PDB file of C-alpha atoms in Angstrom:
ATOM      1  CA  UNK X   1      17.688   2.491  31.404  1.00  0.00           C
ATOM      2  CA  UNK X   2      17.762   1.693  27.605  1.00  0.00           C
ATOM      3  CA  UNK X   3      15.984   4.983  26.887  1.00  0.00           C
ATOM      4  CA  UNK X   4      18.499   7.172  28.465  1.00  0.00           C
ATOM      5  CA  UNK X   5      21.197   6.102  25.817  1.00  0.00           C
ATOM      6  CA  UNK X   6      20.170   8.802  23.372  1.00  0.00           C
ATOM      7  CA  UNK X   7      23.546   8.450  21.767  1.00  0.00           C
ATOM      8  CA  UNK X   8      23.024   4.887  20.896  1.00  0.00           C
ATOM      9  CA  UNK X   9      23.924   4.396  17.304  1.00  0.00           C
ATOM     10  CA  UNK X  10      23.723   0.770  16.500  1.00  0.00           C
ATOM     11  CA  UNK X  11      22.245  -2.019  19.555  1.00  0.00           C
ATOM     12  CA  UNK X  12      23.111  -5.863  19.037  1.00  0.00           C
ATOM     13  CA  UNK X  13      20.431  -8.349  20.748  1.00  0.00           C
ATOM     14  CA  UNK X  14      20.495 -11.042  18.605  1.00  0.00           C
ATOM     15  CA  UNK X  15      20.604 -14.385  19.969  1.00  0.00           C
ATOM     16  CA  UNK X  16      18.997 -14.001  23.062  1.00  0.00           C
ATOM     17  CA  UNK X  17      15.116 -15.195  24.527  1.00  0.00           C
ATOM     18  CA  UNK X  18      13.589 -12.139  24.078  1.00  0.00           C
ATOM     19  CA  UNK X  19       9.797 -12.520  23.168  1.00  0.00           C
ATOM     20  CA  UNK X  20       9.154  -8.631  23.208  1.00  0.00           C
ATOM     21  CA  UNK X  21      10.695  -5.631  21.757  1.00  0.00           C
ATOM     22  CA  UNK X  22      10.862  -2.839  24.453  1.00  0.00           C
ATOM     23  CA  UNK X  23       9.171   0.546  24.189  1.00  0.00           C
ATOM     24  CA  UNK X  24      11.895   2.506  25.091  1.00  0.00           C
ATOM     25  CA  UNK X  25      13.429   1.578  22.569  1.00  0.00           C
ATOM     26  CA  UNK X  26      11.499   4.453  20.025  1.00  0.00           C
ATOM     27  CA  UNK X  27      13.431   7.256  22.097  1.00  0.00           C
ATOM     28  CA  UNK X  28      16.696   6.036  20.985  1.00  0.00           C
ATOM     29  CA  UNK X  29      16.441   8.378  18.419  1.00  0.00           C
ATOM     30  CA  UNK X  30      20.116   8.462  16.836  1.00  0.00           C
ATOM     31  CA  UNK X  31      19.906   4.863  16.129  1.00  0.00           C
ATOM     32  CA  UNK X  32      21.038   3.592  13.006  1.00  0.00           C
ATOM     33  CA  UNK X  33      21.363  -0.243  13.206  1.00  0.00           C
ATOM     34  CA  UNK X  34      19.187  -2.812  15.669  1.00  0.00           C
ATOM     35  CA  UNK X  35      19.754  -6.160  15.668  1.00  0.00           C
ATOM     36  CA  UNK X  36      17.242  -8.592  17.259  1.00  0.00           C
ATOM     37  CA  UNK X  37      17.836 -11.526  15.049  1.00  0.00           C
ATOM     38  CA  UNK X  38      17.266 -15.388  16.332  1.00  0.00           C
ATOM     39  CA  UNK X  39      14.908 -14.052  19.165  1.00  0.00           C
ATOM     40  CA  UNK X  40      11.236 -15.406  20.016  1.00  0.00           C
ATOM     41  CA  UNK X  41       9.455 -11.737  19.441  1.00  0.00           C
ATOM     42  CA  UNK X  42       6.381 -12.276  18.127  1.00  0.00           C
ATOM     43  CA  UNK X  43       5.141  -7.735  17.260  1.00  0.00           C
ATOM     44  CA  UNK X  44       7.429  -5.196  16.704  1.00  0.00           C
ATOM     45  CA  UNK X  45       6.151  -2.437  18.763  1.00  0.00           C
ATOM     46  CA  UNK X  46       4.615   1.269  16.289  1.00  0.00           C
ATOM     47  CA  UNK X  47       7.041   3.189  18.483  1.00  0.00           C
ATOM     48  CA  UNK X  48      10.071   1.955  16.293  1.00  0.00           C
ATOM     49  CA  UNK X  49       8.778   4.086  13.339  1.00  0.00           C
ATOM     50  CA  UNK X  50       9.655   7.273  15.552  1.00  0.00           C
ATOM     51  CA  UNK X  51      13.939   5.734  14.885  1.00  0.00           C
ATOM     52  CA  UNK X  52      13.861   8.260  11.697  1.00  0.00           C
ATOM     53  CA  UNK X  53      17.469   7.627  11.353  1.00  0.00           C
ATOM     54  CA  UNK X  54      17.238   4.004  10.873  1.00  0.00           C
ATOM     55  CA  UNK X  55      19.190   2.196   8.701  1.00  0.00           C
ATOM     56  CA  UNK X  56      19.456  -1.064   9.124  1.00  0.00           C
ATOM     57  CA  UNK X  57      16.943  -3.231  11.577  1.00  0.00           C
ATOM     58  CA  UNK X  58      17.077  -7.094  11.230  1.00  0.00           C
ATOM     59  CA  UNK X  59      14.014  -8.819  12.856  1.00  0.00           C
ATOM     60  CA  UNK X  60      15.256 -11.969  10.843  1.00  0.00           C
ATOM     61  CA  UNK X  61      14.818 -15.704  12.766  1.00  0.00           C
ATOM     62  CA  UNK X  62      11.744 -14.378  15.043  1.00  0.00           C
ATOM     63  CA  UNK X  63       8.420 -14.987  15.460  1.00  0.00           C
ATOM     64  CA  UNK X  64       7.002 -11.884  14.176  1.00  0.00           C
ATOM     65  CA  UNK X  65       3.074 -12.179  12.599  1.00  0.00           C
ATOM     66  CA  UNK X  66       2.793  -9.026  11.430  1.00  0.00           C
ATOM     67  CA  UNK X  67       4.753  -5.413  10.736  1.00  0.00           C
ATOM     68  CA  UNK X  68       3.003  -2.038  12.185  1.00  0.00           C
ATOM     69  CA  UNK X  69       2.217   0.834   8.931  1.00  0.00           C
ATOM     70  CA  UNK X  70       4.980   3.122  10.695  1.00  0.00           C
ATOM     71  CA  UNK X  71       7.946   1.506   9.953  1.00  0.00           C
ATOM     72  CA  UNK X  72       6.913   3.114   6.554  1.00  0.00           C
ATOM     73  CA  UNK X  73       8.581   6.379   8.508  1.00  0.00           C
ATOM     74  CA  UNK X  74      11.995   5.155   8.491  1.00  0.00           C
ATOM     75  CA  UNK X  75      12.569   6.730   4.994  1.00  0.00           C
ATOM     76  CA  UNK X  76      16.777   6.306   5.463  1.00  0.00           C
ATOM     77  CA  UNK X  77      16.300   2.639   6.540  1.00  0.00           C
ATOM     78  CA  UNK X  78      18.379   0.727   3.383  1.00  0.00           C
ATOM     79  CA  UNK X  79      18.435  -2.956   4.742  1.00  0.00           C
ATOM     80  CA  UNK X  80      15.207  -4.356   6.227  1.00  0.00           C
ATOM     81  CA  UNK X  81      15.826  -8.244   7.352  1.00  0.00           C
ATOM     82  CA  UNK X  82      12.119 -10.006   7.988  1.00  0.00           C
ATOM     83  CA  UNK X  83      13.033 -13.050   7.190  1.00  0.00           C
ATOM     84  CA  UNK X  84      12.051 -16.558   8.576  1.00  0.00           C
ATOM     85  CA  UNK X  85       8.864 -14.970  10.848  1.00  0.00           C
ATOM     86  CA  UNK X  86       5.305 -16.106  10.559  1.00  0.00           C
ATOM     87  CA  UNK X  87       4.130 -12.876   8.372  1.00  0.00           C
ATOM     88  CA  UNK X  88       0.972 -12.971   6.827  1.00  0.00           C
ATOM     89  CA  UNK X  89       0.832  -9.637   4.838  1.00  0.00           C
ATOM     90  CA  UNK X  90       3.068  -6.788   4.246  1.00  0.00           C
ATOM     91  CA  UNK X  91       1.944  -2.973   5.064  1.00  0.00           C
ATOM     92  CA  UNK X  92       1.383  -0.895   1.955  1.00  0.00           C
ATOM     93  CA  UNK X  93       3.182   2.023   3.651  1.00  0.00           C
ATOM     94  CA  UNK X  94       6.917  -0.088   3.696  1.00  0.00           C
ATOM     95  CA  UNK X  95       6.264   1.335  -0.427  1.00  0.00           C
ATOM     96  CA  UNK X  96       7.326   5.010   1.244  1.00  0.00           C
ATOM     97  CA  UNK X  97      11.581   3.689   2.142  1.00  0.00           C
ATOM     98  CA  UNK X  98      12.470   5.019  -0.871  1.00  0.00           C
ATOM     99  CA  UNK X  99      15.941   4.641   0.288  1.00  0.00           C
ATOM    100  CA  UNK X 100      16.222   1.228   1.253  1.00  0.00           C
ATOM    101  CA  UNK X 101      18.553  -1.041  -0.792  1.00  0.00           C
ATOM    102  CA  UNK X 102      17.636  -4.503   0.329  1.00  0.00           C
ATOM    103  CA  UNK X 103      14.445  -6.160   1.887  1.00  0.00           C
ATOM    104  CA  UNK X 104      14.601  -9.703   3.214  1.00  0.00           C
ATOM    105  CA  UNK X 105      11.153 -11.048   3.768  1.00  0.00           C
ATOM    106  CA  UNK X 106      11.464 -14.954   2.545  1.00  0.00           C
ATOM    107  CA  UNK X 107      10.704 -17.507   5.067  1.00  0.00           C
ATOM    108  CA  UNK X 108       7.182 -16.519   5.599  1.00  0.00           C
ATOM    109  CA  UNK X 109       3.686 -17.368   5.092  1.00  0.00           C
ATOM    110  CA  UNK X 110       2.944 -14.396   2.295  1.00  0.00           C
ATOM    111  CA  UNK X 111       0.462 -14.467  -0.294  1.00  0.00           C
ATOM    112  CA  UNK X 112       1.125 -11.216  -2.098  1.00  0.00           C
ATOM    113  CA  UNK X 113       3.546  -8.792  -2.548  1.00  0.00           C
ATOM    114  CA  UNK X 114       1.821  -4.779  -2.372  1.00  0.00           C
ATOM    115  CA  UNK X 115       1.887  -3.270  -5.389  1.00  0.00           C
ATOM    116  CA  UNK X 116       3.332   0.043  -3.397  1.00  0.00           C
ATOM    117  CA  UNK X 117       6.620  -1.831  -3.312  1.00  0.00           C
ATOM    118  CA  UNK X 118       6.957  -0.808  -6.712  1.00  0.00           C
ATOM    119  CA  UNK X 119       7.993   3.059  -5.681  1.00  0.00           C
ATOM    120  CA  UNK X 120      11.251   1.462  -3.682  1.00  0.00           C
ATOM    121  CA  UNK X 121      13.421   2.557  -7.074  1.00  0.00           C
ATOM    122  CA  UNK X 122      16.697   2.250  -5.060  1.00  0.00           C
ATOM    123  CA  UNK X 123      16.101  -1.202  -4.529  1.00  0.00           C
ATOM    124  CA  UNK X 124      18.897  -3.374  -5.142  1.00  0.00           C
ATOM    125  CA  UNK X 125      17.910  -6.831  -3.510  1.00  0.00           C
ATOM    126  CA  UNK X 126      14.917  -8.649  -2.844  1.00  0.00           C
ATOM    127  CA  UNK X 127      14.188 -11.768  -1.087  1.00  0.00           C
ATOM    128  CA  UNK X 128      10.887 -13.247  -1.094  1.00  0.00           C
ATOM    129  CA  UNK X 129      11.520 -17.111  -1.472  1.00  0.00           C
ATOM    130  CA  UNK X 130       9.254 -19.853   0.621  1.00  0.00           C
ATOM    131  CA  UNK X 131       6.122 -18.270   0.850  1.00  0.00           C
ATOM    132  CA  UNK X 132       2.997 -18.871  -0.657  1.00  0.00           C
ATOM    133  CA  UNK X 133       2.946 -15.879  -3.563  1.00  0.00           C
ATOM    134  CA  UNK X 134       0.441 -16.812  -6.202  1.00  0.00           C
ATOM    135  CA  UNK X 135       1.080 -13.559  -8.573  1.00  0.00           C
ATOM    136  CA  UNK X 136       3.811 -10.939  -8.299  1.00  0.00           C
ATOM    137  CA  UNK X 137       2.714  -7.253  -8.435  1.00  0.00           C
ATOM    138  CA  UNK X 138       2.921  -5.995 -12.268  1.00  0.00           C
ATOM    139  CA  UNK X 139       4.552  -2.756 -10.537  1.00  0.00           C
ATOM    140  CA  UNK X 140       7.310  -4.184  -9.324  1.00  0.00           C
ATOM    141  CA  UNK X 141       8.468  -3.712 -12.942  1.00  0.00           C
ATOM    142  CA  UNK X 142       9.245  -0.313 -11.704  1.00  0.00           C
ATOM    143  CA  UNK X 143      12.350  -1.521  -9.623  1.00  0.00           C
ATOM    144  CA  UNK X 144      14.562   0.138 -12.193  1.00  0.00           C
ATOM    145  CA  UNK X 145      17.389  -0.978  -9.795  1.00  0.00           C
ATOM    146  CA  UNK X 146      17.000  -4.213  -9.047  1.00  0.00           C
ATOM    147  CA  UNK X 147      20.161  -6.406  -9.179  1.00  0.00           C
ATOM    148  CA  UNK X 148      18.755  -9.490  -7.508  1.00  0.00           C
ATOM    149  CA  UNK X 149      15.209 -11.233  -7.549  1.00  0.00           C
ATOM    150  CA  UNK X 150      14.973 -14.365  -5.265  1.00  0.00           C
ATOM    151  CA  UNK X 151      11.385 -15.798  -5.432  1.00  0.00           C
ATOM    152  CA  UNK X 152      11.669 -19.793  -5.463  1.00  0.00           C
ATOM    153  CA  UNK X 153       9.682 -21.773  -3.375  1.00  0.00           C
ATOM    154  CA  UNK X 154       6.106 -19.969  -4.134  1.00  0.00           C
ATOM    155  CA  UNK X 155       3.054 -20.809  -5.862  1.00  0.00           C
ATOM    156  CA  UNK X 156       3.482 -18.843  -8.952  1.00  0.00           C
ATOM    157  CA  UNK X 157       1.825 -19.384 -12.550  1.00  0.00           C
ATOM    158  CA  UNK X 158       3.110 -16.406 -14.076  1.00  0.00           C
ATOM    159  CA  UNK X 159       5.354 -13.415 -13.745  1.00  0.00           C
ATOM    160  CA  UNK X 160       4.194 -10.013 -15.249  1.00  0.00           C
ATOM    161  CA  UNK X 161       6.473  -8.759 -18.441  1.00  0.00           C
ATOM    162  CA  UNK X 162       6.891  -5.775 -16.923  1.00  0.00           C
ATOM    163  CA  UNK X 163       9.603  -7.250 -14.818  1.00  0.00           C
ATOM    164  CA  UNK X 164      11.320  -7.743 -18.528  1.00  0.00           C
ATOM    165  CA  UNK X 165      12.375  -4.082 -18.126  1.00  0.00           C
ATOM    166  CA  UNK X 166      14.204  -4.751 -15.052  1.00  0.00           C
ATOM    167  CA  UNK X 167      17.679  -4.445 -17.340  1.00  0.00           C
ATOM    168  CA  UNK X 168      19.910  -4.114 -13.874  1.00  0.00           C
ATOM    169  CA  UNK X 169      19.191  -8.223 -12.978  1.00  0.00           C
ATOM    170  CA  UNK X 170      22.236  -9.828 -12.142  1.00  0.00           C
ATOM    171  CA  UNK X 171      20.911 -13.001 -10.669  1.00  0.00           C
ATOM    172  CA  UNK X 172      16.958 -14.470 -10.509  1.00  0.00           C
ATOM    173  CA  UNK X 173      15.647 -17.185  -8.835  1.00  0.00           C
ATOM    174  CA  UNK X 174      12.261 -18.284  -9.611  1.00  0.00           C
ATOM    175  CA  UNK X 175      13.010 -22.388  -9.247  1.00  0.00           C
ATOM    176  CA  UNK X 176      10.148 -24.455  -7.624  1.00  0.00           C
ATOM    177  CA  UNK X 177       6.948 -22.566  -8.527  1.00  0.00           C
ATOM    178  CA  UNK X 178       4.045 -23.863 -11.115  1.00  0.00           C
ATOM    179  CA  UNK X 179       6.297 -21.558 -14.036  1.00  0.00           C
ATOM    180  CA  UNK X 180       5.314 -22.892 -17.620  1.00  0.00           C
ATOM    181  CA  UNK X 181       7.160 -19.276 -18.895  1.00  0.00           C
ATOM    182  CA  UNK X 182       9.550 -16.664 -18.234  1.00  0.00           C
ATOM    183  CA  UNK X 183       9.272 -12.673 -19.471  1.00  0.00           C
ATOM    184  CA  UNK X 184      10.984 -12.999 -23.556  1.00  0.00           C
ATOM    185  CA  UNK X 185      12.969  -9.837 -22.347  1.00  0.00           C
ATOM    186  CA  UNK X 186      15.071 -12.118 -19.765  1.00  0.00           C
ATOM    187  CA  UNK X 187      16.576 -14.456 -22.322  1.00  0.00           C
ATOM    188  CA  UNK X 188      18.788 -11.047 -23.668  1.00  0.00           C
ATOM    189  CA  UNK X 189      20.043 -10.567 -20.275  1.00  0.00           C
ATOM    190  CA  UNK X 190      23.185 -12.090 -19.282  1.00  0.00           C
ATOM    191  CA  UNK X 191      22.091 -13.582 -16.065  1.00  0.00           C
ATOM    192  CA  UNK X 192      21.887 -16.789 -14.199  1.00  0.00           C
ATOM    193  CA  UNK X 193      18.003 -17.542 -14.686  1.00  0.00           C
ATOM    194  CA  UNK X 194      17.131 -20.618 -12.189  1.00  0.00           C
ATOM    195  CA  UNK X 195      14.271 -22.273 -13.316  1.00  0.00           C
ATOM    196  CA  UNK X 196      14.105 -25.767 -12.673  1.00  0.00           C
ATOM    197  CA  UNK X 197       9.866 -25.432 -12.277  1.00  0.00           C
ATOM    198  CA  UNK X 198       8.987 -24.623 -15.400  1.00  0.00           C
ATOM    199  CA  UNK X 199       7.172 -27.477 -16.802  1.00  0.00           C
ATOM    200  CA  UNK X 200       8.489 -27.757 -20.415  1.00  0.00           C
ATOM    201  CA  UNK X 201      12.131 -26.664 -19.427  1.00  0.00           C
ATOM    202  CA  UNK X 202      14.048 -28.543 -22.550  1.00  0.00           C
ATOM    203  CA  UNK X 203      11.178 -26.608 -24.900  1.00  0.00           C
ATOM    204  CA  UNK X 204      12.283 -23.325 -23.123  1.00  0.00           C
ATOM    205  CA  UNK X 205      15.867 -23.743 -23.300  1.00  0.00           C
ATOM    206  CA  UNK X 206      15.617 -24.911 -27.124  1.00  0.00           C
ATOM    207  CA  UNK X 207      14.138 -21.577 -27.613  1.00  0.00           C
ATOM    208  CA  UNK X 208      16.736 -19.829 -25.741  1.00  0.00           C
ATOM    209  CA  UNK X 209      19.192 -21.358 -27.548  1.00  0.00           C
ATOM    210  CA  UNK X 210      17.466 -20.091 -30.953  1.00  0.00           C
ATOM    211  CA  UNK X 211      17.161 -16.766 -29.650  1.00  0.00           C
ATOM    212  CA  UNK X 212      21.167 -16.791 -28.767  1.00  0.00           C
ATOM    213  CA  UNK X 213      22.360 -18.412 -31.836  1.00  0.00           C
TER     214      UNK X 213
END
């Protein structure tokens, strides 16, 4: 049985039929990487959040409607994959990985972003792209490592200054929302700014080009 493999460090099960995520499964506790990508699960079982050594877990290419509070345990997880599932919401307690280094979750049916993803200050990438965000959390101006923002394909009017601080970007995507503006801080960064939504782009790029001359 699954469960007896106590020395398990990493388990590949991606590309299979599985439409459940066995129980067992949470007393594999030296496991550091699962992969149960391009599956048909549709819950990830509360009994993963007892995997404290987790580092990596890609549930990416599933069916998955929602995430349980406890994966909020896994404080050495670094790369969560959640992308391309049916996810409404995100748990407030994912905020608590303050080790994690990248977080997929585009490919979803989101309308917010929890503010407590703000404390993830190792964060390094994050993917939130086709969903349906109408606002992005002012704290996530508190990513102080944040190399790469992908958030195209969403509803947004706005994005907070706060992200202007963010001085670490290396690449943002915010193409194919309702944009008419980007933070003022951005346009001193050297980085690739995609922004073929905002409405008066030629306006916008004159004023870039004022700001660079």
């Amino acid at each position: 049985a699954l469960s007896q493999l106590t020395k398990l460090q990493e388990l590949y099960l991606e590309y299979n039929r599985l439409t459940s995520i066995p129980a067992e499964l949470g007393q594999l506790v030296n496991l550091q990487k699962l992969v149960l990508s391009n599956n048909q699960i549709t819950s990830i079982p509360a009994v993963l959040g007892q995997l404290v050594n987790m580092q990596k877990l890609m549930l990416n290419y599933n069916q998955i409607i929602s995430i349980p509070a406890e994966l909020g345990q896994l404080v050495n997880m670094q790369k969560l994959m959640l992308n391309n599932n049916q996810l409404t919401s995100i748990p407030p307690e994912l905020g608590q990985l303050v080790n994690l280094r990248e977080i997929s979750l585009s490919d979803n049916r989101l309308t917010a972003i929890p503010p407590e993803l703000g404390q993830l200050v190792n964060l390094q990438r994050l993917y939130v792209s086709c969903n349906q965000l109408t606002s992005i959390s002012a704290e996530l101006g508190q990513l102080v490592n944040l190399q790469k923002l992908y958030s195209g394909y969403n509803k947004l009017t706005s994005i907070p200054p706060e992200l202007g601080q963010l001085s670490k970007l290396q690449e943002v995507w915010v193409g194919n929302n309702k944009l008419t503006s980007v933070p003022a801080e951005w346009k001193r960064f050297d980085i690739p700014l995609v922004v073929e939504s905002i409405q008066d782009i030629s306006a916008w790029m004159k004023k870039l080009s004022d700001i660079l001359a």
